[in-house]
Amino acid sequence: MGRILGLVLAGLLAVGVIAAVGYSVIGRFAPQPIQTVSVRGAIGSEKEPFFRDPQVQAVFHKHGLDVQIDTAGSREIATTVDLSRYDFAFPAGVPAAQKIKADKKAAATYSPFYTPMAVATFKPIVQLLIANKLARDEGGYYQLDMQPYMDLVAKNARWSDFPANTAYPASKSVLITSTDVRKSNSAAMYLAIASYVANGNNVVQDQATAAQLVPKVAPLFLRQGFTEASSEAPFDDYLSIGIGKSPMVMIYEAQFLARATAHDRAITPEMVLMYPNPVVLSKHTLVPLKPNGDRVGRLLTDDPELQRLAVKYGFRTNDQAAFSSYLKSRGVAQPPQLVNVIEPPAFEPLEAMIAGIERLY
Amino acid sequence: MIPRRLPAILAGLLAALLAGLACSTGAPTSSSTTLTVLAGSELKDLEPLLPDLEKATGYHLSLNYVGSLDGAERIVNGDRSQLAWFSSGKYLNLLQANRSRVVAQDPVMLSPVVIGVKHSTAVRLGWSGNPDVTWADIGARSKAGDFHFAMTNPTASNSGFVALVGVASALQQSGGALDQGNINVAALKDFFSGQALTAGSSGWLADSYVRSQSSLDGIVNYESVLLSMNQGNQLREKLDLVYPKEGIVTADYPLMLLDRSQRAGYDKVISYLRRPDVQTRIMKTTGRRPAVPGVALDSRFPAQVLIELPFPSSLEIVNKLLFTYLDQIRRPAHAVFVLDTSGSMQGDRLDSLKRALVGLTGADSSITGQFASFRQREQVTILLFNSRVYQQRDFVVNDVSSSSPDLAAIRDYVGSLQASGGTAIYDALESAYQVAARGQQQEPDRYFSIVLMTDGQNTAGHDANHFLSYYGRQTATARAVKTFPILFGEGAPKELNQVADTTGGRVFDGRSASLNSVFKEIRGYQ
């Protein structure tokens, strides 16, 4: 039956082509697509695979929306991207969303899912860190203590400085690879953690404190040299190039879990996840700029299918049980309870620190 | 070409149908959409893959090859190509800063830039199978005169660029990324004192190494190029691949989307290229490593962990490194220009020659122009000829500022050129070799090369054969000086090719490209 239909269609198509009367004729024989309106969003690259998923697109289609996305760093979305072309902005973190909300006088924001910051690393590195009292085992996951880590960075310690280190005797600095702090949210969240530690375990509240902390936190970024604008790139390098390029990479937990649950062979047994202590949650926050953008935000928050699909991409939703049971169903260990969770600074002090670091580049 | 508004499902059917027709008839797939790609010449080896890519995706990639730096500059200046594909996107990324023209980019394959060392040399120096060799060790052997290597010009070719970034990062010894203040000029000078061959392209460098393999000890190039040299049958001795311990820099060949409206095509092409089976095929045919996880490396690649060195964070640092390389680090050049001022050059031809040479004295303010211009410590000899050969004029460049009297002297001399008389090409070229030989005796540390620019047949003096037999009688040192003829006007392609082949040089075509761009390109070989 399908074959006959195919032949008929093919015949019609051939006629259309030979007659060379263009697609308008062919179009008349086509089934009418569902009427959808195009909605355009500027999003952080970490959500690109989610938005490009045909199942996600199908849910939006069902509601008459054809969601088109462009990716950019979250700070770029908040500062340099021309948002007049877009129906919504969907940066990865609250500070950038706050800024866009204030600039564009948006009435509301949506936070349909979140993900903790995490450090993707390798077993030999973790063993080295544990031996040197920087990390702890948390049942298949690990915790990285940020204070002693930052002390090492302040001394510009090299991997080869660790005693009896045969696992990774590189003369490179001990340094977490991050994205470009001038552009991307995941690096800004790293800065949120580092500035909290550097500020005597306090969230940076004001610009004066922010300015004082710049010299302490800047080396974390400057010493890396070239950094990528989007959080997908360093994680891709981690997966494909591995320990030689990036022994430790600041990522979103979701990036790692999405690949681990997919069982696509990207995550090898050597690859493990550490949580920084303290840790920051990156709350993906959608700022509607036009009415159709608002509909996208509402659907992402309320539609059970979209919430379920978000979990498939490693994100955590308000339904903690759904997250846990999905991991279980995919044979992935449950992450440890995150206790020392801190808030990122507000946009202004965070921006002041980023601008301060930017001046040192 | 399918109208983009056609519903996707029909487009798919139509494409499948026409692809089927094309298969049976062998005709080109008229249903394919062409995407224009500004590409690095290193990507030529992927051409055999493109028909299958087209079959699978419905997109035909039309590759337009340019040099890496030239390409980056074109993109920033608004080149209309829909995609770009180079061995590295980092220089472009730094160049465009916040005015990004790159909508999306994904790495397609990986190749670290490493050193191929002639096996007997590797054994002699204790480097064979030794994982602890450092860039500093290689620098020490270069300085001692024990190691002579080939590497491309870092301002013309990405493999040289990446190698320079790597060796400079390693030798500054801070553990972090290179910074403006910590370029270790002395250590870099030691390292590059062993550079015995330069070139403007990685492929040409490999060919040139094969030709000069008896007098060279090694070659800096992409791992993929070195692997394919070892697989070929032109090397008398295999190369041991040395991955210096401080680390290396890897090229990741990103495909970049420049034209936002071609997103759908980009997505299809990149998904195809990153498919595991296609990645395996790329690895097998090009010797480059897969850029996606889960594709196993074949046995040609060493199992050791390759430490990746950080790349500098700003254009200022990279440019400072490149200019420091040209002005202070590299072996200073002695460039001999043999210029035809016969009667046929009168008018436009002489004018464009003058413009091209004046462009090298700082008048060309483009990025490629700045890197191509005469640099500190360089000696320039201009040798004019028509029916006879004129007295050489020597210029030494020490000051490269815009108000430099050194550069002004070259500009003034070039400005005064006049055309008349016949064409004694080979007498002039013979004189040029005498100039170079005298220079080699006086200043053996310089890097010598000859550019021969003529627009016609030899009409006076001795002929090509006379020159070739003269060349054959010179010492090995003198014969190492290559001639780069520029084909122009009615120049004789066959004879000039023979000159290039015999001396190990390369012919540049000034008929299809402007003399400006030809002279800039030649600078990569000087």
Tab-separated table of C-alpha atoms in Angstrom, chain A residues 6 9-10 13-14 17 23 26-27 29-31 33 40 48 52 69-71 76 80 85-86 156 158 168-173 175 182-183 222-228 236-237 239-241 243-245 259 264-267 358 361, chain B residues 3 5-7 9-10 13-14 17-18 89-91 93-94 97-98 100 103-107 110 173-178 245-246 250 252 260 263 267 274 276 290-295 305-314 316:
chain	number	residue	atom	x	y	z
A	6	GLY	CA	5.023	6.125	-2.959
A	9	LEU	CA	3.578	10.331	-5.361
A	10	ALA	CA	6.850	9.804	-7.173
A	13	LEU	CA	6.575	14.566	-8.515
A	14	ALA	CA	8.247	13.543	-11.731
A	17	VAL	CA	9.563	18.374	-12.322
A	23	TYR	CA	6.726	23.977	-6.446
A	26	ILE	CA	3.555	20.250	-6.388
A	27	GLY	CA	2.411	22.043	-3.273
A	29	PHE	CA	-0.808	17.770	-3.999
A	30	ALA	CA	0.931	17.954	-0.647
A	31	PRO	CA	-0.890	17.244	2.567
A	33	PRO	CA	0.787	20.947	7.247
A	40	ARG	CA	12.394	32.571	17.536
A	48	GLU	CA	20.450	23.274	21.731
A	52	ARG	CA	16.489	20.319	18.187
A	69	ILE	CA	16.617	28.896	17.908
A	70	ASP	CA	19.953	30.626	17.663
A	71	THR	CA	22.630	29.913	20.215
A	76	GLU	CA	26.143	37.790	25.045
A	80	THR	CA	25.342	42.208	22.833
A	85	ARG	CA	14.615	39.729	16.368
A	86	TYR	CA	13.530	37.274	19.040
A	156	ASN	CA	50.327	28.275	40.144
A	158	ARG	CA	51.522	22.235	38.137
A	168	TYR	CA	49.294	12.746	34.882
A	169	PRO	CA	52.794	14.237	35.142
A	170	ALA	CA	52.041	17.222	32.905
A	171	SER	CA	53.892	20.483	33.433
A	172	LYS	CA	50.653	22.365	32.776
A	173	SER	CA	49.056	24.404	35.558
A	175	LEU	CA	43.395	24.432	36.258
A	182	ARG	CA	33.238	37.275	29.184
A	183	LYS	CA	30.558	35.463	27.205
A	222	LEU	CA	43.348	34.258	32.339
A	223	ARG	CA	45.771	31.394	32.773
A	224	GLN	CA	43.582	29.180	30.604
A	225	GLY	CA	44.308	31.314	27.566
A	226	PHE	CA	41.809	30.853	24.764
A	227	THR	CA	38.388	29.766	25.998
A	228	GLU	CA	35.279	28.913	24.016
A	236	ASP	CA	32.980	18.045	23.329
A	237	ASP	CA	36.760	18.367	23.700
A	239	LEU	CA	34.689	13.666	25.303
A	240	SER	CA	36.684	13.494	22.082
A	241	ILE	CA	40.211	14.694	22.957
A	243	ILE	CA	42.505	14.011	29.521
A	244	GLY	CA	45.398	15.486	27.544
A	245	LYS	CA	43.485	18.645	26.755
A	259	ARG	CA	25.394	11.433	27.491
A	264	ASP	CA	26.140	6.332	23.184
A	265	ARG	CA	29.682	5.259	24.160
A	266	ALA	CA	30.720	8.885	24.645
A	267	ILE	CA	31.211	8.448	28.395
A	358	GLU	CA	37.770	41.452	30.962
A	361	TYR	CA	42.647	40.183	29.060
B	3	PRO	CA	12.909	26.048	-3.436
B	5	ARG	CA	9.572	26.857	0.905
B	6	LEU	CA	8.691	23.437	-0.447
B	7	PRO	CA	7.358	21.359	2.415
B	9	ILE	CA	8.584	15.943	3.290
B	10	LEU	CA	8.139	16.553	-0.418
B	13	LEU	CA	10.929	12.552	-1.560
B	14	LEU	CA	11.966	14.614	-4.527
B	17	LEU	CA	13.717	10.257	-6.338
B	18	LEU	CA	16.190	12.352	-8.256
B	89	GLY	CA	39.025	28.618	13.850
B	90	LYS	CA	40.903	30.203	16.715
B	91	TYR	CA	42.692	32.996	14.860
B	93	ASN	CA	37.677	33.802	16.520
B	94	LEU	CA	40.188	36.246	18.022
B	97	ALA	CA	36.134	39.588	18.577
B	98	ASN	CA	32.549	40.628	19.236
B	100	SER	CA	31.152	37.324	15.152
B	103	VAL	CA	26.781	31.362	13.451
B	104	ALA	CA	27.719	27.802	14.366
B	105	GLN	CA	30.846	25.677	14.326
B	106	ASP	CA	31.711	22.063	15.064
B	107	PRO	CA	35.019	20.224	14.822
B	110	LEU	CA	41.690	16.316	14.773
B	173	GLN	CA	57.469	27.562	31.237
B	174	SER	CA	54.669	29.260	33.186
B	175	GLY	CA	52.338	26.258	32.948
B	176	GLY	CA	49.583	28.529	31.713
B	177	ALA	CA	48.767	30.262	28.462
B	178	LEU	CA	51.247	32.449	26.638
B	245	LYS	CA	56.405	16.189	26.502
B	246	GLU	CA	55.318	19.714	27.474
B	250	THR	CA	45.845	20.179	17.922
B	252	ASP	CA	40.345	20.560	14.972
B	260	ARG	CA	22.413	32.088	8.898
B	263	ARG	CA	21.297	26.518	8.897
B	267	ASP	CA	23.058	20.840	10.199
B	274	ARG	CA	30.270	13.499	12.440
B	276	PRO	CA	30.747	7.385	13.369
B	290	PRO	CA	38.044	11.367	14.921
B	291	ALA	CA	36.410	14.419	16.460
B	292	VAL	CA	33.527	12.530	18.011
B	293	PRO	CA	33.669	10.228	21.003
B	294	GLY	CA	33.224	6.492	20.620
B	295	VAL	CA	35.223	6.045	17.401
B	305	VAL	CA	48.136	10.770	26.260
B	306	LEU	CA	48.837	13.940	24.285
B	307	ILE	CA	49.049	16.946	26.553
B	308	GLU	CA	47.378	19.897	24.854
B	309	LEU	CA	49.014	23.279	25.398
B	310	PRO	CA	46.783	26.277	25.992
B	311	PHE	CA	46.203	28.686	23.109
B	312	PRO	CA	46.668	32.437	23.734
B	313	SER	CA	43.583	34.385	24.699
B	314	SER	CA	43.928	37.508	22.620
B	316	GLU	CA	47.387	41.109	20.665
